[in-house]
Coordinates of C-alpha atoms in Angstrom, one line a residue:
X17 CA 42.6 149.0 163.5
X18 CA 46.1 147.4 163.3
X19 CA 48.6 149.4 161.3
X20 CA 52.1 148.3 161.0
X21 CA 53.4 150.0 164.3
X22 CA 52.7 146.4 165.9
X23 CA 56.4 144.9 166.6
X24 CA 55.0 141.4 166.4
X25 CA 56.9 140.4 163.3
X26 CA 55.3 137.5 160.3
X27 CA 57.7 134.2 160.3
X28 CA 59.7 134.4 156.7
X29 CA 57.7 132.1 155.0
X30 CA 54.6 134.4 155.4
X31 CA 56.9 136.6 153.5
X32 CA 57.9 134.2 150.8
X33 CA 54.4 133.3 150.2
X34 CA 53.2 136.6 149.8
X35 CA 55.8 136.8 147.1
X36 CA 55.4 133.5 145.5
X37 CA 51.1 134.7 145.3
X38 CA 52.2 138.1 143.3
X39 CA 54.2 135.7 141.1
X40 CA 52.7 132.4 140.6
X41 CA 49.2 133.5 138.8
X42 CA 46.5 132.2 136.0
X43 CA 49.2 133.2 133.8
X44 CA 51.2 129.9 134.4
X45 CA 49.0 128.5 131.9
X46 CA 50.2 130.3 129.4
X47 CA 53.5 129.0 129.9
X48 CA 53.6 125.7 128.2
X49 CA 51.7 126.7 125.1
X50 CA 54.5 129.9 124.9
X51 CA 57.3 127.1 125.3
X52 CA 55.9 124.9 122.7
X53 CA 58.3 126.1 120.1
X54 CA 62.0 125.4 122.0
X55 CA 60.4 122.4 123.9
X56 CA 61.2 121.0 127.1
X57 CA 64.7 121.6 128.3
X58 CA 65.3 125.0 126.3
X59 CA 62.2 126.1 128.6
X60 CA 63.4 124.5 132.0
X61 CA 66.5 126.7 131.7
X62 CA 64.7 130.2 130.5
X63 CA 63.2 129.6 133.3
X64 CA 66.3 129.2 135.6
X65 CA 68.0 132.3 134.0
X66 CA 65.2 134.4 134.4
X67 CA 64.6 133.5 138.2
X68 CA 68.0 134.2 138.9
X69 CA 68.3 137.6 137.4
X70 CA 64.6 138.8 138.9
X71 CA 66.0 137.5 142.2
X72 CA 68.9 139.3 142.1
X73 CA 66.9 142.9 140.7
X74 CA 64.9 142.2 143.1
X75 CA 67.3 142.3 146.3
X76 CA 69.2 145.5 144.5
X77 CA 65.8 147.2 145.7
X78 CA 66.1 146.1 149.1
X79 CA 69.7 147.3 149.3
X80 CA 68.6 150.6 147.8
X81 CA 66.0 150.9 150.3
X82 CA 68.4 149.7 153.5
X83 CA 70.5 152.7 153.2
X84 CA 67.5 155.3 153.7
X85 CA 65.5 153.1 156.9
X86 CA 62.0 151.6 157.0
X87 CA 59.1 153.9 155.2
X88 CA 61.2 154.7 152.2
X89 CA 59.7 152.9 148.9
X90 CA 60.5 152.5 145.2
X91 CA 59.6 156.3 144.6
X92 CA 62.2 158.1 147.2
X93 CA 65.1 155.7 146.4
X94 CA 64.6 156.1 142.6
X95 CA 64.5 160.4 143.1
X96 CA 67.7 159.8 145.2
X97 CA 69.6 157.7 143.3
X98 CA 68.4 158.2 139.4
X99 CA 68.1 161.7 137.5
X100 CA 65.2 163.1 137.5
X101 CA 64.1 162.2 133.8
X102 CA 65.1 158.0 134.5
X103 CA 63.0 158.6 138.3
X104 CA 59.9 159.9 136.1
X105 CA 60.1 156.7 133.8
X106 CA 60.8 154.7 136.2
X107 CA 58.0 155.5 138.5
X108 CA 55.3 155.5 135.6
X109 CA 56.5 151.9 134.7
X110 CA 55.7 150.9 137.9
X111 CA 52.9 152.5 138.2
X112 CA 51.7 151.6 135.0
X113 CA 52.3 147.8 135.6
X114 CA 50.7 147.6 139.3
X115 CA 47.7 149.6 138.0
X116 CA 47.1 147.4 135.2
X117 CA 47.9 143.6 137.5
X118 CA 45.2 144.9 139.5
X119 CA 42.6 146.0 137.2
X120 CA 43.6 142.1 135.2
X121 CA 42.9 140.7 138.5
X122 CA 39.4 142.7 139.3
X123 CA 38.7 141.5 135.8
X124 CA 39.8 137.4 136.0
X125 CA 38.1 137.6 139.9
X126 CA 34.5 138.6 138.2
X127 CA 34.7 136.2 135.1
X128 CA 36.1 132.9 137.5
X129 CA 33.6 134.2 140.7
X130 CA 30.5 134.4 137.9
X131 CA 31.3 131.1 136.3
X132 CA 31.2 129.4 139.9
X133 CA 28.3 131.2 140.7
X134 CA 26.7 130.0 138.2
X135 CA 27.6 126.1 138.4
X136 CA 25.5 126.5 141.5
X137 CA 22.6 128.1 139.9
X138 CA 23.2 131.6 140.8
X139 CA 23.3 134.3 137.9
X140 CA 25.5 137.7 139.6
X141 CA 25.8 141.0 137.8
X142 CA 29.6 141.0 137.3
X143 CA 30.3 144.6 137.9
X144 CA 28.4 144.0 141.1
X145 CA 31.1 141.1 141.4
X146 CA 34.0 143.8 140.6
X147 CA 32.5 145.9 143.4
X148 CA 32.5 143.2 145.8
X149 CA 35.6 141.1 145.6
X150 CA 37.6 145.1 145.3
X151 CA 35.6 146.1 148.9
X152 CA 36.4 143.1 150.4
X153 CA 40.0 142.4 150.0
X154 CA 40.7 145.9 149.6
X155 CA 39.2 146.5 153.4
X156 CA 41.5 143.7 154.4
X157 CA 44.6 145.5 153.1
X158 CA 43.5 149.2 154.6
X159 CA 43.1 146.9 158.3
X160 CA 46.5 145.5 158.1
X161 CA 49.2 144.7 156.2
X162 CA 50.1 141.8 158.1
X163 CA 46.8 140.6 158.5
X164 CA 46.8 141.0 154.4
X165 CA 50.0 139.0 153.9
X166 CA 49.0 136.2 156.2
X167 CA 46.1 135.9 154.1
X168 CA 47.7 135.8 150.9
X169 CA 49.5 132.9 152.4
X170 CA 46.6 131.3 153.0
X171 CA 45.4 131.9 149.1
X172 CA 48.7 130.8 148.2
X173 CA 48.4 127.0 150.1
X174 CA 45.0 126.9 149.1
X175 CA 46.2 127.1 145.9
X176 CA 48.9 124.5 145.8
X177 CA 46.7 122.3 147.0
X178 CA 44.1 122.6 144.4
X179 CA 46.6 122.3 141.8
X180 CA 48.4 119.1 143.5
X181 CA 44.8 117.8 143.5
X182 CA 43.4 119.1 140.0
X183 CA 46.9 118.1 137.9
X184 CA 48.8 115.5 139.9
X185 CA 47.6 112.7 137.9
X186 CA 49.7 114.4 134.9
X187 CA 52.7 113.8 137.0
X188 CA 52.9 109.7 137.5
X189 CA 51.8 109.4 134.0
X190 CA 54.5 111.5 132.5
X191 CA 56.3 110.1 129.3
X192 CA 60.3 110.8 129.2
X193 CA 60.4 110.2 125.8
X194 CA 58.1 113.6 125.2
X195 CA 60.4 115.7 127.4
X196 CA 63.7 114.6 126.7
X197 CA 63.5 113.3 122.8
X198 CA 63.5 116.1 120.2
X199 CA 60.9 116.3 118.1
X200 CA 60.9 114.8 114.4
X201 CA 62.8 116.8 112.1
X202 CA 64.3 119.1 114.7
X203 CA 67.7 119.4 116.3
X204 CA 68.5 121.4 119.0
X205 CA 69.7 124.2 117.2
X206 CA 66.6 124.8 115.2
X207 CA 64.9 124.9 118.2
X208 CA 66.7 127.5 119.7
X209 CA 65.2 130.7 118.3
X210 CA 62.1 129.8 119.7
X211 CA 63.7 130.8 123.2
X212 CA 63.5 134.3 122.6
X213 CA 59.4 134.7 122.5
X214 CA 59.7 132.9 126.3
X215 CA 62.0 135.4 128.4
X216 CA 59.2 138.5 128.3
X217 CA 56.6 135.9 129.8
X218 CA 58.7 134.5 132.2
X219 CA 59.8 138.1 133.4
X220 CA 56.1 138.7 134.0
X221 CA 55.8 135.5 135.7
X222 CA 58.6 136.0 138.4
X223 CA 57.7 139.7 139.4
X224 CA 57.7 140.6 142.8
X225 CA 59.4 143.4 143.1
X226 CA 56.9 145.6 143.8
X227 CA 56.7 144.1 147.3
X228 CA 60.1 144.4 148.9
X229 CA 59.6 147.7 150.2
X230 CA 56.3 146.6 152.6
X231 CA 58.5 143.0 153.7
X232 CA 61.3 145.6 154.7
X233 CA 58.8 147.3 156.4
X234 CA 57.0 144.2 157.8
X235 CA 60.1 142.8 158.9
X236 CA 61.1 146.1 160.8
X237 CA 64.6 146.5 158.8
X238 CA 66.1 143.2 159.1
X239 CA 67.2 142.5 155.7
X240 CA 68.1 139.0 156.2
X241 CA 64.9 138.4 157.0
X242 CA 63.6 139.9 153.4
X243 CA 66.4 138.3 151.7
X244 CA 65.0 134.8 153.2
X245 CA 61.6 135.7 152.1
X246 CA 62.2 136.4 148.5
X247 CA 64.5 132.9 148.0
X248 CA 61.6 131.0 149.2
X249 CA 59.5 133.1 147.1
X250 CA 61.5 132.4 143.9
X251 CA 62.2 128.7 144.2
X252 CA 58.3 128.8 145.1
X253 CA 57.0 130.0 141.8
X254 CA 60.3 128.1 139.8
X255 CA 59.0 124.9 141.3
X256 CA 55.5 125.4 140.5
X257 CA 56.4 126.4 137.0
X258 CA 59.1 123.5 136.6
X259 CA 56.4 121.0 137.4
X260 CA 53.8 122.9 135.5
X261 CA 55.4 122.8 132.1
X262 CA 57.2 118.7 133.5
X263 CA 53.1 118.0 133.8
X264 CA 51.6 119.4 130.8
X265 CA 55.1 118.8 128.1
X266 CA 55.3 115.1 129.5
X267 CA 51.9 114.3 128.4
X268 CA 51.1 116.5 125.2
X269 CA 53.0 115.8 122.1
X270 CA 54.5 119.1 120.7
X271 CA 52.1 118.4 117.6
X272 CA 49.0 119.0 120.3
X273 CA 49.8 122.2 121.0
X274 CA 49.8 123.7 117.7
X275 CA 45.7 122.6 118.2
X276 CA 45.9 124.8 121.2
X277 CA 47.3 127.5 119.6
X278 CA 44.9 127.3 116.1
X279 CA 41.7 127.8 118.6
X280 CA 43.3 131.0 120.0
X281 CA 45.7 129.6 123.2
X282 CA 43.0 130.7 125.5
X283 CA 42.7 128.6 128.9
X284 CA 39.8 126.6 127.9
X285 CA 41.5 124.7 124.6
X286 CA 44.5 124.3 127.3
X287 CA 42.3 122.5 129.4
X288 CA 40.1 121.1 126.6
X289 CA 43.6 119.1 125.6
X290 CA 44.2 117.8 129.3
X291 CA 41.2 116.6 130.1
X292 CA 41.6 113.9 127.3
X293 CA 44.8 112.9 129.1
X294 CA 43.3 112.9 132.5
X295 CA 39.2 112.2 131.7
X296 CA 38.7 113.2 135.0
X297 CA 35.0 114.7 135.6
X298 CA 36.6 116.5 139.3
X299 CA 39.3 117.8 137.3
X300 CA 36.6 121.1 136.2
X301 CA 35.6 121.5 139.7
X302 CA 39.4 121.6 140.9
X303 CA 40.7 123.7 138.3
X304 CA 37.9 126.1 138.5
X305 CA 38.8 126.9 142.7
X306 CA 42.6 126.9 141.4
X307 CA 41.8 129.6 139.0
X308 CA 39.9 131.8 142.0
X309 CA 42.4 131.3 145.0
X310 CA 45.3 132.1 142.0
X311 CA 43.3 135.4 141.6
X312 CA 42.8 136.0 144.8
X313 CA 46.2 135.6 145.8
X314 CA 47.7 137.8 143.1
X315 CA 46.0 140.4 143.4
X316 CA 46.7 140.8 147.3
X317 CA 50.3 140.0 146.5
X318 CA 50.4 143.1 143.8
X319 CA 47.6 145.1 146.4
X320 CA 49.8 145.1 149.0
X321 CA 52.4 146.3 147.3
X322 CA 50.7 149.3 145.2
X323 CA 48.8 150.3 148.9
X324 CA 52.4 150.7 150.7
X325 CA 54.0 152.5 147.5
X326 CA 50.9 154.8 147.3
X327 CA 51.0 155.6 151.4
X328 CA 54.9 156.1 151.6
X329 CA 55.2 158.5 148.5
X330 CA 52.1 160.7 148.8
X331 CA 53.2 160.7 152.9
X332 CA 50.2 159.7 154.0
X333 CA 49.9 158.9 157.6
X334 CA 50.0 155.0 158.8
X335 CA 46.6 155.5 160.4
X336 CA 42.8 154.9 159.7
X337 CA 42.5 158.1 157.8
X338 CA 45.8 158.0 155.6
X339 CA 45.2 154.5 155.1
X340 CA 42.1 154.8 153.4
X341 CA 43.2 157.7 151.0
X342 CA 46.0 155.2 150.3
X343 CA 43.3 152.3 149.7
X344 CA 41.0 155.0 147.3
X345 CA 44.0 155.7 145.2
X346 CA 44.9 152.1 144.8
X347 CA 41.7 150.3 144.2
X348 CA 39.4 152.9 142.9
X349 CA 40.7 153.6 139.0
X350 CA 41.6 150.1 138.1
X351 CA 37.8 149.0 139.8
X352 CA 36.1 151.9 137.4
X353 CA 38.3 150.9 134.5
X354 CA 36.6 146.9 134.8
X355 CA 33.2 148.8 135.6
X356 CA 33.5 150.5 131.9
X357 CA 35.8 147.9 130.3
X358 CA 35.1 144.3 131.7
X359 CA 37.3 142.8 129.1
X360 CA 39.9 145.5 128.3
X361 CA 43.1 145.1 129.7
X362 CA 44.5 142.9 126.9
X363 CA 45.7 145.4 125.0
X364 CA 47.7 147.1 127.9
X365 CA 48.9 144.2 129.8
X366 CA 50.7 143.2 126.6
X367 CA 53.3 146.1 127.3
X368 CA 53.2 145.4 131.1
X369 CA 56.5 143.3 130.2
X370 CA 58.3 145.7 128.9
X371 CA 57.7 148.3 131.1
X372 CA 58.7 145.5 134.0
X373 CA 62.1 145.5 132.6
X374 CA 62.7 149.0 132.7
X375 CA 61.5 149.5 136.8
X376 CA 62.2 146.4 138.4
X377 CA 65.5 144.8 136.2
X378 CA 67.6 147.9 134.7
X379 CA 66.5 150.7 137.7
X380 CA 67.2 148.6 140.7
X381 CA 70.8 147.5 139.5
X382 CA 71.5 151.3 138.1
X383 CA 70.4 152.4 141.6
X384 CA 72.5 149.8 143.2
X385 CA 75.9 151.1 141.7
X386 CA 74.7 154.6 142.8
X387 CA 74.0 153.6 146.2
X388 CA 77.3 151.9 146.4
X389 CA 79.1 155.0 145.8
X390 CA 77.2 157.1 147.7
X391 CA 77.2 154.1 151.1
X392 CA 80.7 153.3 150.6
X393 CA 80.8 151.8 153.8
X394 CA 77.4 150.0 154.2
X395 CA 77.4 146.4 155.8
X396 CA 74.7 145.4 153.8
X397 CA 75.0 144.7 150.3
X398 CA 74.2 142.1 147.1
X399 CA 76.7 139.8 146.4
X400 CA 78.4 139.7 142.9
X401 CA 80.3 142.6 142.9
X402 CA 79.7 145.0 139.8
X403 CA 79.5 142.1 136.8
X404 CA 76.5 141.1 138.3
X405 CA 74.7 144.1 138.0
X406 CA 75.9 144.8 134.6
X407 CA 75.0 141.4 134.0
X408 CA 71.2 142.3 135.4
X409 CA 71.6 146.0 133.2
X410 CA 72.4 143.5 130.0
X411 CA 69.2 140.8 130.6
X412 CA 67.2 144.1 130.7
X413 CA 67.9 145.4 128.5
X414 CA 67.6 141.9 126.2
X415 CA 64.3 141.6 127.7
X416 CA 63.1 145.3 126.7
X417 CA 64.4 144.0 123.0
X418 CA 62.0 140.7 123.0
X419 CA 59.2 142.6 124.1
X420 CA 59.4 145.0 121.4
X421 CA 60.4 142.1 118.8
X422 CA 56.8 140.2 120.1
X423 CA 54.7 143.5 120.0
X424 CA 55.6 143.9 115.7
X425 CA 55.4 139.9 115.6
X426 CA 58.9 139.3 114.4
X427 CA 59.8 137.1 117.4
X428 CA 59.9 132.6 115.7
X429 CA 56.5 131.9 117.1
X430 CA 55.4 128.0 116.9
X431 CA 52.5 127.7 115.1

């Protein structure tokens, strides 16, 4: 077995694509129907704002991490640096949130894998799908981590691919006057409140944080290295989404999406409304292999980053043995939760958000002030001096307050 003693180190873009495949998900087609309400440019520069402060959280965890050495993870640096009450909450948002990405993704895997199947004349069992796509890319993450990343990459190009070939008609056919024109009877300011219901979606759609600890360790302590990966990571999934909503905004007249929304905002009335734009019969075929290299590559991307958490706080040894109590822990409750509840994780994954905000935006930059006092003298640390983690603390906490405004449905929705 390789384990992650080989010095033989992954190029950084093996790096930034197994962060760009935790972020960039099925979830990206929630995105346009979400920024229906503030429109076009509102959207494009949520989505800006929100890259730049997950960015940032997300390198406060690697500076955390780069004053205690390669092994250390989200749990010790959050014991060491947080009281005890803030490293409990902390630690069960993270958990909470990995836990339920990876039961989603068990769950998308059998519904997508079943529907192919089945366009070819095969009818599977889907919890003997579950049981399947979990042993397979589960074995590949307990074999090695590397090997695991540099196929996630491979998931991740597959993917843009597929989507370049399933939705690049949308893009030479795209009509300025959609984007850029507001619509009747709205100005910009009445638009405006609309932004709010965005920012806890977009949050879920740029997390990655859960993975800096195994680059650091991949990358053997070279925090440049890591720092490289996650830029390309970021600019990755903002690119992706910027042409994502630029594809679908540019060709569906606000007015179309409220159609989307009235049959529930579900995928298939998405796709329902494109296909009259793009009447393309290869467009199903394309979109249906997007939708299973997306899965695929997600949930290695949030896999990976669960398995290392799970081995480095439980001390587990790096070997055969430890890593398969690591990969038992990680796989096996989320796999019997889609065993008795196929369909299930709605409910949760609607407070996944939240709990994001608290582990991976507010922890990280209170961690960073505390590791700044404590490493007065450390050569490596995240530009921006202490605004910009206050500035991180504030989004947080703004983020924590949208979440909780959408759960009791007193967020402007457009509909």
């Amino acid at each position: 077995m390789n384990n992650s003693s080989e010095k033989k180190e992954p190029s950084i873009l093996v790096g930034g694509f197994v962060l760009g495949g935790a972020m960039i998900g099925a979830g990206m087609f929630s995105l346009p129907t979400i920024m229906a309400g503030a429109w076009f440019i509102n959207s494009v520069i949520v989505l800006f704002v929100v890259c730049f402060f997950m960015f940032h959280s997300g390198i406060y965890i690697l500076e955390c991490i780069s004053k205690y050495g390669s092994g250390t993870n989200y749990f010790f640096i959050s014991k060491e640096l947080l009281p005890k009450w803030a490293c409990f909450i902390a630690n069960a948002a993270l958990i909470f949130v990995l836990y339920i990405l990876i039961y989603a993704y068990i769950s998308a895997a059998g519904s997508v894998i079943k529907e192919s199947a089945s366009i070819y004349g095969f009818d599977i069992n889907l919890r003997i799908i579950f049981i399947i796509f979990t042993l397979i890319l589960g074995a590949t993450i307990w074999w090695s981590g590397i090997g695991a990343s540099r196929l996630t990459s491979i998931f991740l190009l597959i993917k843009i691919v597929l989507f370049v070939l399933a939705f690049s008609s949308l893009f030479f056919v795209v009509k300025t006057d959609l984007l850029l024109k507001l619509p009747t009877g709205d100005t910009q300011t009445s638009l405006l409140p609309f932004v709010f219901i965005i920012i806890p979606y977009a949050i879920t759609s740029f997390g990655y944080h859960g993975n800096v600890c195994s680059l650091y360790k991949l990358y053997h302590e070279n925090e440049r290295k890591v720092v490289k990966s996650c830029v390309i990571g970021c600019i990755l999934a903002l690119v992706l989404y910027f042409l994502w909503v630029l594809g679908t905004m540019g060709n569906l007249p606000r007015t179309e999406f409220l159609t989307i929304i009235n049959k529930g905002g579900n995928l298939d009335a998405f796709i329902e409304s494109l296909y009259a734009v793009l009447n393309s019969k290869h467009i199903a075929t394309f979109l249906l292999w997007f939708s299973i290299s997306a899965v695929f590559c997600s949930f290695l991307g949030v896999a990976i980053g669960l398995f290392d958490y799970i081995l480095a706080s439980l001390n587990f040894q790096d070997n055969s043995s430890g890593r398969m109590k690591s990969a038992l822990l990680c796989f096996l409750p989320p796999l019997i939760l889609c065993m008795l509840f196929p369909n299930g994780f709605l409910v949760a994954i609607a407070y996944a958000g939240m709990a994001a905000c608290i582990w991976a935006i507010i922890c990280p930059a209170v961690m960073a002030l505390k590791a700044r006092e404590r490493f007065p003298e450390s050569t490596f640390k995240v530009w921006g001096g202490k605004g910009l983690i206050y500035a991180v603390i504030v989004f947080g906490v703004v983020g924590i307050i949208c979440q909780l405004l959408a759960q009791f449905n007193l967020l402007p929705i457009y509909r």
